[in-house]
Amino acid sequence: MPAWICRTCGVQYPDSAQPPGGCAICLDERQYVGWGGQQWTTMAELGGDRQVVIREEEPGLSGVGVEPAFAIGQRALLVQTPGGNVLWDCVSLLDDAARARITELGGIDAICLSHPHFYGVNVEFADAFGARIFIPRADEQWIQRPSPRIELFDDDAEPVPGLTLARIGGHFDGAAVLHWPAGSEGRGALLTGDTITVVADRDWVSFMWSYPNLIPLDEVTVLDIARRVERFAFDRVYGGWWGRVVVADGAAAVRRSADRYVARIHGERP
Ligand SMILES: [Zn+2]
């Protein structure tokens, strides 16, 4: 039986003869049902006209995307460390070429996910590489494809030695970031998906309850997100799409972006 994938959000559901009645991720107000109504596909069908692309972002960090783009169009990230590799976020396709390339890069020990919109086919990746999957307990309700590989955590987890997975909330209660201290030549990198999103002016980031429907967060939550990442040293911020990277001085970018957001909520303009 096929494991169905929602064509709008790219999240995979369990094996079933018939597709699910609806996609819980897309029925939530932070997403939307596709304009043509709910549609489903499978990994086999996607592999017919799409491929996984893997490109180095910087030494020790590779982007993992799908071309042509599918659903939300995010790219995941594979972090290589001496203590094991972490796949940060996920996509909706794993093909043979990607499986071979990821094996060359050292495989995957753990999969960590910023939030449910980027769950993709994480169980397929985990089964292929024998990886653990870390999901915050606060987002347990959003797990669509259960697996014995899933481990729930509360606020922090250490998926491999030296990396910190931190739940900082906002976009989802369980929205998380991954801190990679060795990134950016030892100055540190924060992998954020769109828990903290890198915007078009890459000296800045933003924070939203819903990105497609443009529903903002409140002042207390935005300031809490900024406060929760202050304990990490990081120069770069890797957002959830190709090119969405704050390339330097990332910690200051998060701070000033939170302050600007709150200022605009209060009606203060430049
Ligand atoms: Zn969906």
Coordinates of C-alpha atoms and ligand atoms in Angstrom, one line a residue:
M1 CA 0.0 0.0 0.0
P2 CA 1.3 3.5 -0.7
A3 CA 2.2 6.0 1.9
W4 CA 0.4 9.1 0.7
I5 CA 2.0 12.6 0.5
C6 CA 0.0 15.8 0.6
R7 CA 0.7 17.8 -2.6
T8 CA 0.3 21.1 -0.8
C9 CA 2.5 20.7 2.3
G10 CA 4.6 17.6 1.2
V11 CA 4.0 15.7 4.5
Q12 CA 3.7 11.9 4.3
Y13 CA 1.0 9.9 5.9
P14 CA 1.0 6.1 6.9
D15 CA 0.5 3.4 4.3
S16 CA -3.2 3.0 3.4
A17 CA -5.1 1.6 0.4
Q18 CA -7.0 4.9 0.0
P19 CA -5.6 8.4 0.7
P20 CA -6.5 10.0 4.1
G21 CA -9.8 12.0 4.2
G22 CA -7.9 15.3 4.6
C23 CA -4.5 16.7 5.5
A24 CA -4.5 17.8 9.2
I25 CA -1.4 20.0 8.5
C26 CA -3.2 21.9 5.6
L27 CA -6.5 22.2 7.4
D28 CA -4.8 24.2 10.2
E29 CA -5.1 27.9 9.8
R30 CA -1.3 28.3 9.4
Q31 CA -1.5 26.4 6.1
Y32 CA -4.2 26.1 3.4
V33 CA -5.8 23.4 1.3
G34 CA -4.6 23.6 -2.3
W35 CA -6.8 25.7 -4.6
G36 CA -7.8 22.6 -6.6
G37 CA -8.8 20.8 -3.4
Q38 CA -6.9 18.2 -1.4
Q39 CA -4.6 16.2 -3.7
W40 CA -2.2 13.3 -2.9
T41 CA 0.8 11.7 -4.5
T42 CA 3.4 9.1 -3.5
M43 CA 7.2 9.1 -3.4
A44 CA 7.2 6.7 -6.4
E45 CA 5.2 9.2 -8.4
L46 CA 7.3 12.1 -7.3
G47 CA 10.5 10.3 -8.3
G48 CA 9.2 10.0 -11.8
D49 CA 9.7 13.6 -12.7
R50 CA 11.7 15.0 -9.8
Q51 CA 15.1 14.4 -8.2
V52 CA 16.8 15.2 -4.9
V53 CA 19.7 17.7 -5.3
I54 CA 22.5 17.9 -2.7
R55 CA 24.8 20.9 -2.7
E56 CA 27.5 22.0 -0.2
E57 CA 26.5 25.1 1.7
E58 CA 29.8 25.3 3.6
P59 CA 32.3 22.7 4.7
G60 CA 30.4 20.2 6.9
L61 CA 27.0 21.4 5.7
S62 CA 25.0 20.3 2.6
G63 CA 21.7 21.4 1.4
V64 CA 19.2 18.7 0.4
G65 CA 16.4 19.9 -1.9
V66 CA 14.0 18.6 -4.6
E67 CA 14.0 19.8 -8.2
P68 CA 11.7 20.9 -9.7
A69 CA 10.5 22.3 -6.4
F70 CA 7.6 20.5 -4.7
A71 CA 4.9 21.7 -2.2
I72 CA 6.5 24.3 0.1
G73 CA 9.8 24.0 -1.7
Q74 CA 12.1 23.9 1.4
R75 CA 15.6 22.5 1.4
A76 CA 16.8 20.4 4.3
L77 CA 20.3 20.5 5.6
L78 CA 22.8 17.7 6.4
V79 CA 25.2 18.6 9.2
Q80 CA 28.4 16.5 9.4
T81 CA 30.1 16.2 12.8
P82 CA 32.8 13.9 14.2
G83 CA 30.1 12.5 16.5
G84 CA 27.5 11.8 13.8
N85 CA 25.4 13.5 11.2
V86 CA 22.1 15.2 11.6
L87 CA 19.5 15.9 8.9
W88 CA 17.8 19.2 9.8
D89 CA 14.3 19.3 8.4
C90 CA 13.2 17.1 5.5
V91 CA 11.9 17.0 2.0
S92 CA 9.3 14.7 0.3
L93 CA 11.6 12.5 -1.8
L94 CA 14.5 10.2 -1.2
D95 CA 15.9 8.7 -4.4
D96 CA 18.7 6.2 -5.1
A97 CA 21.2 8.9 -6.0
A98 CA 20.5 10.9 -2.8
R99 CA 20.7 7.7 -0.8
A100 CA 24.2 7.0 -2.3
R101 CA 25.4 10.6 -1.8
I102 CA 24.2 10.8 1.8
T103 CA 26.0 7.5 2.5
E104 CA 29.2 9.0 1.1
L105 CA 28.8 11.9 3.4
G106 CA 28.5 9.6 6.4
G107 CA 24.8 8.8 6.5
I108 CA 22.3 10.1 9.0
D109 CA 22.3 9.4 12.8
A110 CA 19.5 11.8 13.8
I111 CA 16.7 13.7 12.1
C112 CA 15.6 17.0 13.8
L113 CA 12.7 19.0 12.5
S114 CA 12.0 22.7 12.8
H115 CA 8.2 22.3 12.6
P116 CA 5.4 20.1 11.1
H117 CA 5.4 21.9 7.7
F118 CA 8.8 20.4 7.0
Y119 CA 8.2 16.9 8.2
G120 CA 8.3 15.6 4.6
V121 CA 9.1 11.9 4.4
N122 CA 11.3 11.9 7.5
V123 CA 10.4 8.3 8.4
E124 CA 11.6 7.2 4.9
F125 CA 15.0 8.9 5.6
A126 CA 15.1 7.5 9.1
D127 CA 14.4 3.9 8.0
A128 CA 16.9 4.2 5.1
F129 CA 19.8 5.3 7.4
G130 CA 18.7 3.8 10.8
A131 CA 18.3 7.3 12.2
R132 CA 16.6 8.6 15.4
I133 CA 13.9 11.2 14.9
F134 CA 13.5 14.0 17.4
I135 CA 10.2 15.8 17.7
P136 CA 9.2 18.1 20.6
R137 CA 6.5 16.8 22.8
A138 CA 4.6 20.1 22.3
D139 CA 4.1 19.1 18.6
E140 CA 3.2 15.4 19.2
Q141 CA -0.3 16.1 17.9
W142 CA 1.1 17.0 14.5
I143 CA 2.9 13.7 13.8
Q144 CA 1.1 12.2 10.8
R145 CA 3.3 9.2 10.2
P146 CA 4.1 7.5 13.5
S147 CA 7.4 5.5 13.9
P148 CA 9.2 3.7 16.7
R149 CA 12.2 5.8 15.7
I150 CA 10.5 9.0 17.0
E151 CA 11.7 10.3 20.4
L152 CA 9.8 13.1 22.1
F153 CA 11.7 15.8 24.0
D154 CA 10.7 18.8 26.1
D155 CA 12.9 21.8 25.7
D156 CA 16.4 20.6 24.6
A157 CA 17.9 17.6 23.1
E158 CA 21.5 16.6 22.0
P159 CA 20.9 14.6 18.8
V160 CA 24.6 14.0 18.4
P161 CA 27.5 15.2 20.7
G162 CA 28.0 18.9 20.4
L163 CA 24.8 19.9 18.6
T164 CA 21.8 21.4 20.6
L165 CA 18.2 21.1 19.5
A166 CA 16.2 23.7 21.2
R167 CA 12.4 24.2 21.3
I168 CA 11.8 28.0 21.1
G169 CA 8.1 28.1 20.1
G170 CA 6.3 30.8 18.1
H171 CA 5.3 29.4 14.7
F172 CA 4.3 26.2 16.5
D173 CA 4.5 25.5 20.2
G174 CA 7.2 23.0 19.4
A175 CA 9.0 25.1 16.8
A176 CA 12.7 24.4 17.2
V177 CA 16.2 25.4 16.1
L178 CA 19.5 23.5 15.8
H179 CA 22.7 25.1 17.1
W180 CA 25.9 23.9 15.3
P181 CA 28.9 25.5 17.1
A182 CA 31.4 24.5 14.4
G183 CA 29.5 26.2 11.6
S184 CA 30.8 29.3 9.9
E185 CA 34.4 28.4 10.5
G186 CA 33.8 28.0 14.3
R187 CA 31.8 31.1 14.8
G188 CA 28.7 29.0 15.0
A189 CA 25.5 28.6 12.9
L190 CA 21.8 28.4 13.8
L191 CA 19.6 26.3 11.6
T192 CA 16.1 27.6 11.9
G193 CA 13.8 26.4 9.1
D194 CA 11.1 29.1 9.5
T195 CA 11.0 29.0 13.3
I196 CA 13.0 32.1 12.7
T197 CA 12.7 32.9 8.9
V198 CA 15.4 34.6 6.9
V199 CA 13.8 37.3 4.9
A200 CA 14.6 38.9 1.4
D201 CA 16.9 41.5 3.0
R202 CA 19.3 38.8 4.4
D203 CA 20.5 41.1 7.2
W204 CA 17.2 40.5 8.8
V205 CA 14.8 37.7 10.0
S206 CA 11.2 37.5 10.9
F207 CA 8.7 35.5 13.0
M208 CA 5.1 34.5 12.1
W209 CA 2.3 32.4 13.3
S210 CA 1.4 31.8 9.6
Y211 CA 3.6 32.6 6.6
P212 CA 1.3 31.8 3.7
N213 CA -1.7 33.5 5.4
L214 CA 0.4 36.3 7.0
I215 CA -0.8 36.0 10.6
P216 CA 1.7 37.6 13.0
L217 CA 2.9 36.6 16.4
D218 CA 2.5 38.8 19.5
E219 CA 5.2 40.9 21.2
V220 CA 5.7 38.6 24.2
T221 CA 6.3 35.6 22.0
V222 CA 8.7 37.4 19.6
L223 CA 10.8 38.7 22.5
D224 CA 10.8 35.2 24.0
I225 CA 12.1 33.6 20.8
A226 CA 14.9 36.2 20.7
R227 CA 15.7 35.6 24.4
R228 CA 15.8 31.8 24.0
V229 CA 18.5 31.9 21.3
E230 CA 20.7 34.4 23.2
R231 CA 22.6 31.6 24.9
F232 CA 24.0 30.4 21.5
A233 CA 27.0 31.9 19.8
F234 CA 26.3 32.0 16.0
D235 CA 27.4 34.0 13.0
R236 CA 25.2 32.5 10.4
V237 CA 21.5 31.8 10.3
Y238 CA 20.3 29.1 7.8
G239 CA 16.6 29.5 7.0
G240 CA 14.5 26.9 5.3
W241 CA 15.1 27.6 1.5
W242 CA 18.1 27.8 -0.8
G243 CA 19.9 31.1 -0.3
R244 CA 17.9 32.2 2.7
V245 CA 21.0 32.6 4.9
V246 CA 22.1 35.4 7.2
V247 CA 25.8 35.1 6.2
A248 CA 27.3 37.1 9.1
D249 CA 26.5 38.6 12.5
G250 CA 23.4 36.4 12.8
A251 CA 22.9 36.8 16.5
A252 CA 22.7 40.6 16.1
A253 CA 20.3 40.2 13.2
V254 CA 17.9 38.1 15.3
R255 CA 18.0 40.7 18.1
R256 CA 17.5 43.8 15.9
S257 CA 14.7 42.0 13.9
A258 CA 12.8 41.1 17.1
D259 CA 13.2 44.7 18.3
R260 CA 12.0 46.1 14.9
Y261 CA 9.0 43.7 14.9
V262 CA 7.9 44.9 18.3
A263 CA 8.4 48.6 17.4
R264 CA 6.2 48.2 14.3
I265 CA 3.5 46.5 16.4
H266 CA 3.6 49.6 18.6
G267 CA 3.3 51.9 15.5
E268 CA 6.8 53.1 15.6
R269 CA 8.3 53.7 12.1
P270 CA 11.8 54.6 11.0
Ligands
ZN1 ZN -0.9 19.0 3.6

